[in-house]
GROMACS .gro file of C-alpha atoms in nm:
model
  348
    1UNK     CA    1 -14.019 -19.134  -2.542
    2UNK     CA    2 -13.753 -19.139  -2.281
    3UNK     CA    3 -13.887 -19.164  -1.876
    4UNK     CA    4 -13.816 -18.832  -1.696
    5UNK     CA    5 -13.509 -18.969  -1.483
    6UNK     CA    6 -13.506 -18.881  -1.101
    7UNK     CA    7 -13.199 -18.871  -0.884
    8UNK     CA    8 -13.191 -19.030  -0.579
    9UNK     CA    9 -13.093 -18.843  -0.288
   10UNK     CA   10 -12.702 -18.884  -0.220
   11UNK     CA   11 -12.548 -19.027   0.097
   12UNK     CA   12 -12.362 -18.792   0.376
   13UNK     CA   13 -12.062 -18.891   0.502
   14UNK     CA   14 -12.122 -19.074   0.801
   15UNK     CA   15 -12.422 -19.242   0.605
   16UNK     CA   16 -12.504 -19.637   0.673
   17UNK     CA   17 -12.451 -19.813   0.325
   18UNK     CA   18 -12.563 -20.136   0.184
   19UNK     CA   19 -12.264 -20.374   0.055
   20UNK     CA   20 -12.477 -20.638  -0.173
   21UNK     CA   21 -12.341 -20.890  -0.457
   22UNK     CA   22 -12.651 -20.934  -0.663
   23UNK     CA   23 -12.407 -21.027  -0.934
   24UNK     CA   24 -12.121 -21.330  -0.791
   25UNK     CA   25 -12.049 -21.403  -0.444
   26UNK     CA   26 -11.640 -21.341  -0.470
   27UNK     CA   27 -11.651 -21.168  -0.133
   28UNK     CA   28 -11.702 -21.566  -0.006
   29UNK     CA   29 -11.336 -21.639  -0.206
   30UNK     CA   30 -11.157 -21.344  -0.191
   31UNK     CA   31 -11.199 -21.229   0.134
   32UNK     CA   32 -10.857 -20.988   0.158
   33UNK     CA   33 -10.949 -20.719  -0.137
   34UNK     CA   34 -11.321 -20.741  -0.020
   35UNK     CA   35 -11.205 -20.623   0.323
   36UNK     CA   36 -11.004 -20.357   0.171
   37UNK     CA   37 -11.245 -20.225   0.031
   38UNK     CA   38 -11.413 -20.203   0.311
   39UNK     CA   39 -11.166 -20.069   0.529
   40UNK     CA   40 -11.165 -19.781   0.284
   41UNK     CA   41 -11.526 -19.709   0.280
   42UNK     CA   42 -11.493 -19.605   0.661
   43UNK     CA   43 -11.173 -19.450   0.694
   44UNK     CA   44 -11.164 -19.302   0.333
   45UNK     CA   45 -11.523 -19.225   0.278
   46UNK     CA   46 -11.688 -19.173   0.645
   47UNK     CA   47 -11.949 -19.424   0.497
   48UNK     CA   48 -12.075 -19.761   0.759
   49UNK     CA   49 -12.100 -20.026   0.502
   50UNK     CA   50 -12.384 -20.264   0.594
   51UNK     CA   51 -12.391 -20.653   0.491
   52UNK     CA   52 -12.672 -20.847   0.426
   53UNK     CA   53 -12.726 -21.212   0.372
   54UNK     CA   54 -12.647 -21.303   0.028
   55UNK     CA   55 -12.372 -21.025   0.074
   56UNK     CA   56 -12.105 -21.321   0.119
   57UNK     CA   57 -12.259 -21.595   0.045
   58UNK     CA   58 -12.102 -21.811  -0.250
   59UNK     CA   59 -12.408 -21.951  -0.406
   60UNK     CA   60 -12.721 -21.719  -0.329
   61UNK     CA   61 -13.010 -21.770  -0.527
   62UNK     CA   62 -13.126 -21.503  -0.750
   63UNK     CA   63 -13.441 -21.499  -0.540
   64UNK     CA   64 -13.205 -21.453  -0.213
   65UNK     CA   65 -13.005 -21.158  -0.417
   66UNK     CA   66 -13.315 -20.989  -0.513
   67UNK     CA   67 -13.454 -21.018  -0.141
   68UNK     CA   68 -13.147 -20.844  -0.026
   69UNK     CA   69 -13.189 -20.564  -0.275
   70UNK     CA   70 -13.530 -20.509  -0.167
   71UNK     CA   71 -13.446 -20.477   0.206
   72UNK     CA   72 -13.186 -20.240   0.139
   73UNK     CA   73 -13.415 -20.037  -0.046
   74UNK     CA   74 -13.677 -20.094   0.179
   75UNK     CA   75 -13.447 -19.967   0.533
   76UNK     CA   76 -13.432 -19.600   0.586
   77UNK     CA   77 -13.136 -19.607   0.768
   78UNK     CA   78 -12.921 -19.736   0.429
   79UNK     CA   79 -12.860 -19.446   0.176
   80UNK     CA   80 -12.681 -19.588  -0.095
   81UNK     CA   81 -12.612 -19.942  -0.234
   82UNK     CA   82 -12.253 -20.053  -0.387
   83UNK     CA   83 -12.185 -20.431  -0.511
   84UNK     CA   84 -11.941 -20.604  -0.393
   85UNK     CA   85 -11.803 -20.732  -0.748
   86UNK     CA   86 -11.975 -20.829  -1.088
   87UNK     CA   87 -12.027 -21.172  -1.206
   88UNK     CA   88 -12.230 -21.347  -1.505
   89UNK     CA   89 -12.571 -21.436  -1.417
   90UNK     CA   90 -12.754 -21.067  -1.229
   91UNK     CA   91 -13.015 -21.124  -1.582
   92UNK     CA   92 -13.162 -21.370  -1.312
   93UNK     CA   93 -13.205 -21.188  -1.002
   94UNK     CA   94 -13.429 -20.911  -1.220
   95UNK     CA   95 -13.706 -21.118  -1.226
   96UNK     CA   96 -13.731 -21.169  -0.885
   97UNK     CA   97 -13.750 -20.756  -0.867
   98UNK     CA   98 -14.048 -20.566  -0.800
   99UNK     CA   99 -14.087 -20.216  -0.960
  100UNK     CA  100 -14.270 -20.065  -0.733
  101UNK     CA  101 -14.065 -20.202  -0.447
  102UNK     CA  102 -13.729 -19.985  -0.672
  103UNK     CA  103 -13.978 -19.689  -0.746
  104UNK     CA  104 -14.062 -19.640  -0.413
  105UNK     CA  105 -13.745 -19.565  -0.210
  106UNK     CA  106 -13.475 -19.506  -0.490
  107UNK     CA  107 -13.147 -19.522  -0.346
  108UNK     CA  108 -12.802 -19.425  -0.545
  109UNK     CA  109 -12.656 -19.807  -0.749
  110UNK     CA  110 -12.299 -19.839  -0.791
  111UNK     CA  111 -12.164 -20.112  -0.985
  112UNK     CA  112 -12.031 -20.224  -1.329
  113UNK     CA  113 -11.972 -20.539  -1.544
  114UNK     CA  114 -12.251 -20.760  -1.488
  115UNK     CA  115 -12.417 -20.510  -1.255
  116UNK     CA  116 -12.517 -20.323  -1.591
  117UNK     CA  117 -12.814 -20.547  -1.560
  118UNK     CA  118 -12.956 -20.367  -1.297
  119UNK     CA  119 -12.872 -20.050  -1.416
  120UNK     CA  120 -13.067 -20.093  -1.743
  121UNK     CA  121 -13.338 -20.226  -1.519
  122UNK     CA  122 -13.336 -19.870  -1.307
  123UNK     CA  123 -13.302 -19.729  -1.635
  124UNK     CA  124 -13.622 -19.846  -1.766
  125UNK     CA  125 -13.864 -19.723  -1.442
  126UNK     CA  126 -13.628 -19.388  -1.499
  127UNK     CA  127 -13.437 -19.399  -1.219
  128UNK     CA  128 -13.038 -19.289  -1.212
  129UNK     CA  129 -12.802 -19.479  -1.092
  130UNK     CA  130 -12.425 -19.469  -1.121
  131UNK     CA  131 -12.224 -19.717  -1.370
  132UNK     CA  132 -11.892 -19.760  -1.206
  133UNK     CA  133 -11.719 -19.861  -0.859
  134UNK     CA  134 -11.718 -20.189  -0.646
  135UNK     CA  135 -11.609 -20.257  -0.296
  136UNK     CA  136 -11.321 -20.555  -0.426
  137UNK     CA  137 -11.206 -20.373  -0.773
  138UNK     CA  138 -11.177 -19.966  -0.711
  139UNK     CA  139 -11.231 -19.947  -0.316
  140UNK     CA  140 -11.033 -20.278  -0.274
  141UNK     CA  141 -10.702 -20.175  -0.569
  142UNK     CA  142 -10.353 -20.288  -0.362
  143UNK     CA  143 -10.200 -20.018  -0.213
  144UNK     CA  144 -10.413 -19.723  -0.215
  145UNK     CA  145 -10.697 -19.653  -0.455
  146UNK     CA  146 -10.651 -19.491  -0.785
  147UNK     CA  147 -10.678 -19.106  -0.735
  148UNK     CA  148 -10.882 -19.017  -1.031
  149UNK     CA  149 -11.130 -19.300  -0.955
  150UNK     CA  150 -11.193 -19.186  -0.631
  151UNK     CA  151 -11.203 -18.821  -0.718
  152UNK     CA  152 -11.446 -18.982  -0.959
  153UNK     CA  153 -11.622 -19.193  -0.710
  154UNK     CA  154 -11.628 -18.868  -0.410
  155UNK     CA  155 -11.815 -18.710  -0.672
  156UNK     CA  156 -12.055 -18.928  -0.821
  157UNK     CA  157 -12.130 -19.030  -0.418
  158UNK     CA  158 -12.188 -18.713  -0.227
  159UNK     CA  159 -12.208 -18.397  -0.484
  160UNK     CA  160 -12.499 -18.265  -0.790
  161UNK     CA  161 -12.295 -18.126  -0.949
  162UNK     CA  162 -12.188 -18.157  -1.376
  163UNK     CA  163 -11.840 -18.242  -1.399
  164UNK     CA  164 -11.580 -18.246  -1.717
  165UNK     CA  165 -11.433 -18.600  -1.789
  166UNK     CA  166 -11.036 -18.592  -1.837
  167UNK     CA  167 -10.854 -18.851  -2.022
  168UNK     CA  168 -10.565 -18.978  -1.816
  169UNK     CA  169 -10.221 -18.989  -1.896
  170UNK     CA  170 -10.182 -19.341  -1.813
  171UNK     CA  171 -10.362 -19.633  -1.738
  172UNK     CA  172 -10.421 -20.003  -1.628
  173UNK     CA  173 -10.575 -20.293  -1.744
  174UNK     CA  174 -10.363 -20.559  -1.588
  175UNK     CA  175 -10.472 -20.747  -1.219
  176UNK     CA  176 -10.280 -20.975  -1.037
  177UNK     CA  177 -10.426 -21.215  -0.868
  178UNK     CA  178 -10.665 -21.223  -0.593
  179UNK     CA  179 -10.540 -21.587  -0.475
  180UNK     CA  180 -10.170 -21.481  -0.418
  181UNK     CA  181 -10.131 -21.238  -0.102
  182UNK     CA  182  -9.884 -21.058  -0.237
  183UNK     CA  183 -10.146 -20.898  -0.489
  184UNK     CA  184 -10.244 -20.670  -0.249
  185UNK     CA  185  -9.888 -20.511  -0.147
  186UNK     CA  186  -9.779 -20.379  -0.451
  187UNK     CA  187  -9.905 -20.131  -0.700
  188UNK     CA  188 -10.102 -20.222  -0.986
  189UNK     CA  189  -9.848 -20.156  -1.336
  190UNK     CA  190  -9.948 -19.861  -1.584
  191UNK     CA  191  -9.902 -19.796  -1.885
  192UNK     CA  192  -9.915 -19.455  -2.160
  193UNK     CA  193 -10.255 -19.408  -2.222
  194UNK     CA  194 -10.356 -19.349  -2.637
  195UNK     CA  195 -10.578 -19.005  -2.608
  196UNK     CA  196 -10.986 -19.054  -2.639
  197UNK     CA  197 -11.001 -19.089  -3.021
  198UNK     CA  198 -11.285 -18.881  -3.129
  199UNK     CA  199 -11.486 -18.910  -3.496
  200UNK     CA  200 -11.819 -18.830  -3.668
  201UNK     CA  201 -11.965 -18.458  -3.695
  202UNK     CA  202 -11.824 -18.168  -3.478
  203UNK     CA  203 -12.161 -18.110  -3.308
  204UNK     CA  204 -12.290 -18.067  -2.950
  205UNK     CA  205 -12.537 -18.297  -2.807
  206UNK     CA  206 -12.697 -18.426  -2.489
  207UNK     CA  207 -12.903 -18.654  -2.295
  208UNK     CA  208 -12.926 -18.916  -2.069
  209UNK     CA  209 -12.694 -19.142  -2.075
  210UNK     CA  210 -12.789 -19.509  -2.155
  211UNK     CA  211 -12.618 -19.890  -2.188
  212UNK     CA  212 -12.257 -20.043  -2.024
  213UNK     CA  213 -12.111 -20.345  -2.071
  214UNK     CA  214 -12.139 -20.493  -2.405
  215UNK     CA  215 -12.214 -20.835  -2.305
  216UNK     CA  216 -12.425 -20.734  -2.067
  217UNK     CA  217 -12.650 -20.511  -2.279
  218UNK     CA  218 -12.656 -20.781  -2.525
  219UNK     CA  219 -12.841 -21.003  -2.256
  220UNK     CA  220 -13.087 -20.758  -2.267
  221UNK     CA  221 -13.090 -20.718  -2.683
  222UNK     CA  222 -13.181 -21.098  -2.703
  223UNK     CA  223 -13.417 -21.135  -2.377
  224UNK     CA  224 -13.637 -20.823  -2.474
  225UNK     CA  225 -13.769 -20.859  -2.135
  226UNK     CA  226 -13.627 -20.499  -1.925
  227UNK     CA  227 -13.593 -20.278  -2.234
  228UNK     CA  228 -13.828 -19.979  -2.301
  229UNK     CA  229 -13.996 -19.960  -2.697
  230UNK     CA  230 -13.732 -19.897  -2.915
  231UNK     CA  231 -13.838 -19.501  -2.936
  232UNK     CA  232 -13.759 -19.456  -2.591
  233UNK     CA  233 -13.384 -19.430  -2.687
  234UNK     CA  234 -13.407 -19.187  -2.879
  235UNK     CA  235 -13.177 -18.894  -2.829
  236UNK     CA  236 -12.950 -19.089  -2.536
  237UNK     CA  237 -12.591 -19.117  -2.520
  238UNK     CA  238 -12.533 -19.478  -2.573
  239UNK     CA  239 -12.182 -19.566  -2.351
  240UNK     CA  240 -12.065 -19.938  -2.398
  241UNK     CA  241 -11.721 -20.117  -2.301
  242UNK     CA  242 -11.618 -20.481  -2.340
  243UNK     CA  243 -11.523 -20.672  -2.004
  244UNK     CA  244 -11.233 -20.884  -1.960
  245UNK     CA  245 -11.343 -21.204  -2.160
  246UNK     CA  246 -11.181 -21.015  -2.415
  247UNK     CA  247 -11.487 -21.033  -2.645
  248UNK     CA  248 -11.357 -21.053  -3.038
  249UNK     CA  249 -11.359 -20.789  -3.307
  250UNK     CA  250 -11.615 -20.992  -3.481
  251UNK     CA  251 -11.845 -21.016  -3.210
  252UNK     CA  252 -11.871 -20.643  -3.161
  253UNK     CA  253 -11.948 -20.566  -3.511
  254UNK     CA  254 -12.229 -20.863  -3.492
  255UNK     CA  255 -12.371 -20.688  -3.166
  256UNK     CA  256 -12.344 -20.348  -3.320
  257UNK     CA  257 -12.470 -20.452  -3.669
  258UNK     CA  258 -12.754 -20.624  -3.529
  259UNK     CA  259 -12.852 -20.270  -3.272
  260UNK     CA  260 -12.803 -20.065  -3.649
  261UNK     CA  261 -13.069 -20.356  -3.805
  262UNK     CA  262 -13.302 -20.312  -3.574
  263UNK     CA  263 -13.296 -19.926  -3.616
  264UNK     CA  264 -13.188 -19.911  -3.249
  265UNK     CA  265 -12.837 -19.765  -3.277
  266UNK     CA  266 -12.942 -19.476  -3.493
  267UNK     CA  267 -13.167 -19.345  -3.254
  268UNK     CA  268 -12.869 -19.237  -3.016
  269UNK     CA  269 -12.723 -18.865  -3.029
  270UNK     CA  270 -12.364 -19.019  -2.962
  271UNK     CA  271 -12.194 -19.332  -2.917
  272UNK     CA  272 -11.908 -19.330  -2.681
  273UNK     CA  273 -11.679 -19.651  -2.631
  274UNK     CA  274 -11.457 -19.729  -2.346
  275UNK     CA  275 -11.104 -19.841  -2.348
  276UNK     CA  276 -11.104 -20.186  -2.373
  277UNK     CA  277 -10.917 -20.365  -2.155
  278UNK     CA  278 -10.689 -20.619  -2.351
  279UNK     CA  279 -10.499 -20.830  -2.092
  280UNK     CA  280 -10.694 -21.129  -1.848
  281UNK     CA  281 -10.493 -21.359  -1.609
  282UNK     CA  282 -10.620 -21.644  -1.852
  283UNK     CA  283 -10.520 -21.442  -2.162
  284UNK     CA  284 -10.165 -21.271  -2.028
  285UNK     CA  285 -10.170 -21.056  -2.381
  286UNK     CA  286  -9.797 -20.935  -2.480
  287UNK     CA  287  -9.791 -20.574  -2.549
  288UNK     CA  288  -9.875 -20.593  -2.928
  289UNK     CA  289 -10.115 -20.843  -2.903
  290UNK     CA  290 -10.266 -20.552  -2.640
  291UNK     CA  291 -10.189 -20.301  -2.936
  292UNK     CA  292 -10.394 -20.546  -3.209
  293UNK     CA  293 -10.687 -20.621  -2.977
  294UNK     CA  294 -10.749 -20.245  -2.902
  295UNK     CA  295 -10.707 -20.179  -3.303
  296UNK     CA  296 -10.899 -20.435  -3.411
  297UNK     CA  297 -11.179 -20.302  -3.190
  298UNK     CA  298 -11.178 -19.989  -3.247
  299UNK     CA  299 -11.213 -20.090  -3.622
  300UNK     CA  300 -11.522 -20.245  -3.589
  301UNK     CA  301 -11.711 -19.991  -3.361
  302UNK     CA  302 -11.542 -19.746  -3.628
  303UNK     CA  303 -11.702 -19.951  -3.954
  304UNK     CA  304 -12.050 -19.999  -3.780
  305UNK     CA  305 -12.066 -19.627  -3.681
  306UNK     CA  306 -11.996 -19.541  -4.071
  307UNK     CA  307 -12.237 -19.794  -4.195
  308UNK     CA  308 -12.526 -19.718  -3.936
  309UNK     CA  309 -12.525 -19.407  -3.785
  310UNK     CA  310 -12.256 -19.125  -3.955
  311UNK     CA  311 -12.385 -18.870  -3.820
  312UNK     CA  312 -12.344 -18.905  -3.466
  313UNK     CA  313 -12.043 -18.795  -3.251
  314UNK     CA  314 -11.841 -19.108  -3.161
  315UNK     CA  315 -11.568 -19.089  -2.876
  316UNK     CA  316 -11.325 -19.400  -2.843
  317UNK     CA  317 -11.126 -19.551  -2.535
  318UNK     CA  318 -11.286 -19.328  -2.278
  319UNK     CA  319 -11.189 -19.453  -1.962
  320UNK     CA  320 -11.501 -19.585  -1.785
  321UNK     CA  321 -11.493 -19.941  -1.786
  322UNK     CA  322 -11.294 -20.239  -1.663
  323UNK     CA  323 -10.967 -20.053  -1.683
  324UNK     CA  324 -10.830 -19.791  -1.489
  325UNK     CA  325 -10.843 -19.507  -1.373
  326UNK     CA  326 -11.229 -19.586  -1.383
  327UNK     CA  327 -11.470 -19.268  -1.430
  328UNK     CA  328 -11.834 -19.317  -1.325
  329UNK     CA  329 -12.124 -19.273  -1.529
  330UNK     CA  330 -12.472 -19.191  -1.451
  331UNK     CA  331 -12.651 -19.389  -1.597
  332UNK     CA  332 -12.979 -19.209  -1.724
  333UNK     CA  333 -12.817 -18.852  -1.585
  334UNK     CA  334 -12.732 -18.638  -1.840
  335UNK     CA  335 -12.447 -18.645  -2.024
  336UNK     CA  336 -12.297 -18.343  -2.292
  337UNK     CA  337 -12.065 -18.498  -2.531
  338UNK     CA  338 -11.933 -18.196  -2.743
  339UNK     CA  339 -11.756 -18.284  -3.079
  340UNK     CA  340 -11.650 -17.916  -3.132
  341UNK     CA  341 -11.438 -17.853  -2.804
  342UNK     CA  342 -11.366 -18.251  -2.781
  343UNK     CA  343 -11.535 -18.270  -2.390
  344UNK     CA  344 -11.783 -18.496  -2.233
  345UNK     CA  345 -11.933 -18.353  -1.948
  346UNK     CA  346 -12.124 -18.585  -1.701
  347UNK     CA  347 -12.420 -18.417  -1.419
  348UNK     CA  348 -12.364 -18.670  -1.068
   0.00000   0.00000   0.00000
């Protein structure tokens, strides 16, 4: 069976709140979007971000990440925690973690990428947290953040309330880079954004909403050490989205045929799949090789759906991953994905 999840208590604006990078230290070598970011927390949010040791350190220790995790936790004063960036290597810092420490004084977790690691780990004690925003990607965009992801983001941070997700008209999934100065003073590109593709039975369903990046949750697939039995899964809405190593086709259908072999994709009430982003700096994709890549995956979540699990609502390219605008998640709130009216309603 599923934990019974609790929400933390939100933040106030005004609120002290901890800036941590229990994934990669890029605050250390991108200083100028990491102080954006934080410029925008104060005068945007009415939130005092709070460093901590590892916070810009380059090479922390997953011992020293964890510590910092724990002493935001543990200070009253600090009422919400948001990385700083995601990374590679957060499977580490989780066994440096104690549960009780994380049970005791849950506070709302904002990150995405390789922060999914913690996330399944707050999952697992039944804790929500929030999958979506850092301080260098959505806080720190060029310019001005993207409206929708901070409508998003306002939401997720200060309200309760159950909100309807809206697919955007256009979207990004192209950075410039963080080493040239000029990044930062102009506008990210966009692009027309293909509608949320949506297949499997017209039915309603809900439950907590469970999973993140692909990569990520596959960590935790071949580890075995932070997942719940197998059962416990049962009626979530599984959300996953591929980061921007621009995992193959192939590898998604051998992640996703391996969760239907183990009887572990079957035992979610929907699937829903984020657009993938299909452009890196190290893999500048031309507009139809963008075009192929998204096909191509959508393909293979669309073949292991059929062969595995037909007869659960599947929603495709919804926009909460690494492209933008980015819409946040709860991760083990509840989530309403509706195959009849073609909504998916999130509770912050």
């Amino acid at each position: 069976m599923a934990p019974a999840f609790r929400y933390p208590d939100k933040p106030r604006r005004g609120d002290a709140v901890a800036v941590l990078s229990p994934s990669a230290g890029l605050p250390a070598r991108f200083p100028l979007p990491y102080e954006l970011g934080l410029t925008r927390l104060r005068e945007d949010f009415g939130l005092y971000p709070v460093e901590f040791p590892s916070t810009r350190a380059a090479r922390a220790s997953p011992a020293q990440r964890a510590a910092d995790i724990h002493a935001a936790l543990a200070d009253p004063g600090i009422k919400a925690i948001i990385a700083s960036i995601g990374g590679e290597d957060e499977l580490k810092v989780l066994a440096h973690l104690d549960p009780d420490v994380l049970r005791a004084r849950p506070k709302p977790f904002f990150g995405y990428s390789d922060n999914t690691n913690l996330h399944l780990l707050l999952w697992s004690l039944g804790l929500v947290s929030y999958l979506g925003g850092s301080v260098m990607v959505q806080f720190g965009r060029p310019v001005t953040m993207h409206p929708v992801s901070r409508q998003s983001l306002e939401r997720a941070l200060f309200t309760r309330g159950s909100y309807r997700l809206e697919a955007p008209d256009r979207y990004c999934d192209q950075e410039g880079d963080w080493a040239d100065p000029a990044t930062l003073a102009a506008e990210p590109a966009s692009f027309p954004a293909a509608g949320w593709s949506w297949h499997g039975p017209q039915v309603r369903v809900s439950g907590p909403a469970w999973g993140g990046n692909l990569e990520t949750v596959d960590f935790h697939l071949r580890t075995g050490r932070y997942l719940r039995p197998d059962d416990s899964y049962q009626g979530a809405v599984l959300f996953l989205e591929t980061s921007e190593e621009l995992p193959s086709a192939s590898y998604v259908s051998r992640v996703l045929m391996c969760m239907g072999e183990r009887r572990l994709l079957q035992r979610f009430a929907a699937i829903v799949w984020g657009r993938p982003k299909a452009w890196a700096l190290d893999q500048p994709n031309d507009p139809a090789a963008k075009t192929r890549y998204t096909k191509e995956q959508h393909e293979a979540v669309l073949a292991a759906a059929a062969e595995y699990h037909p007869g659960a609502p599947l929603v495709f390219g919804v926009d909460f991953g690494h492209t933008e605008p980015q819409l946040i998640i709860p991760s083990g709130g509840t989530v309403t994905v509706d195959g009849r009216s073609r909504q998916i309603e999130v509770t912050y």
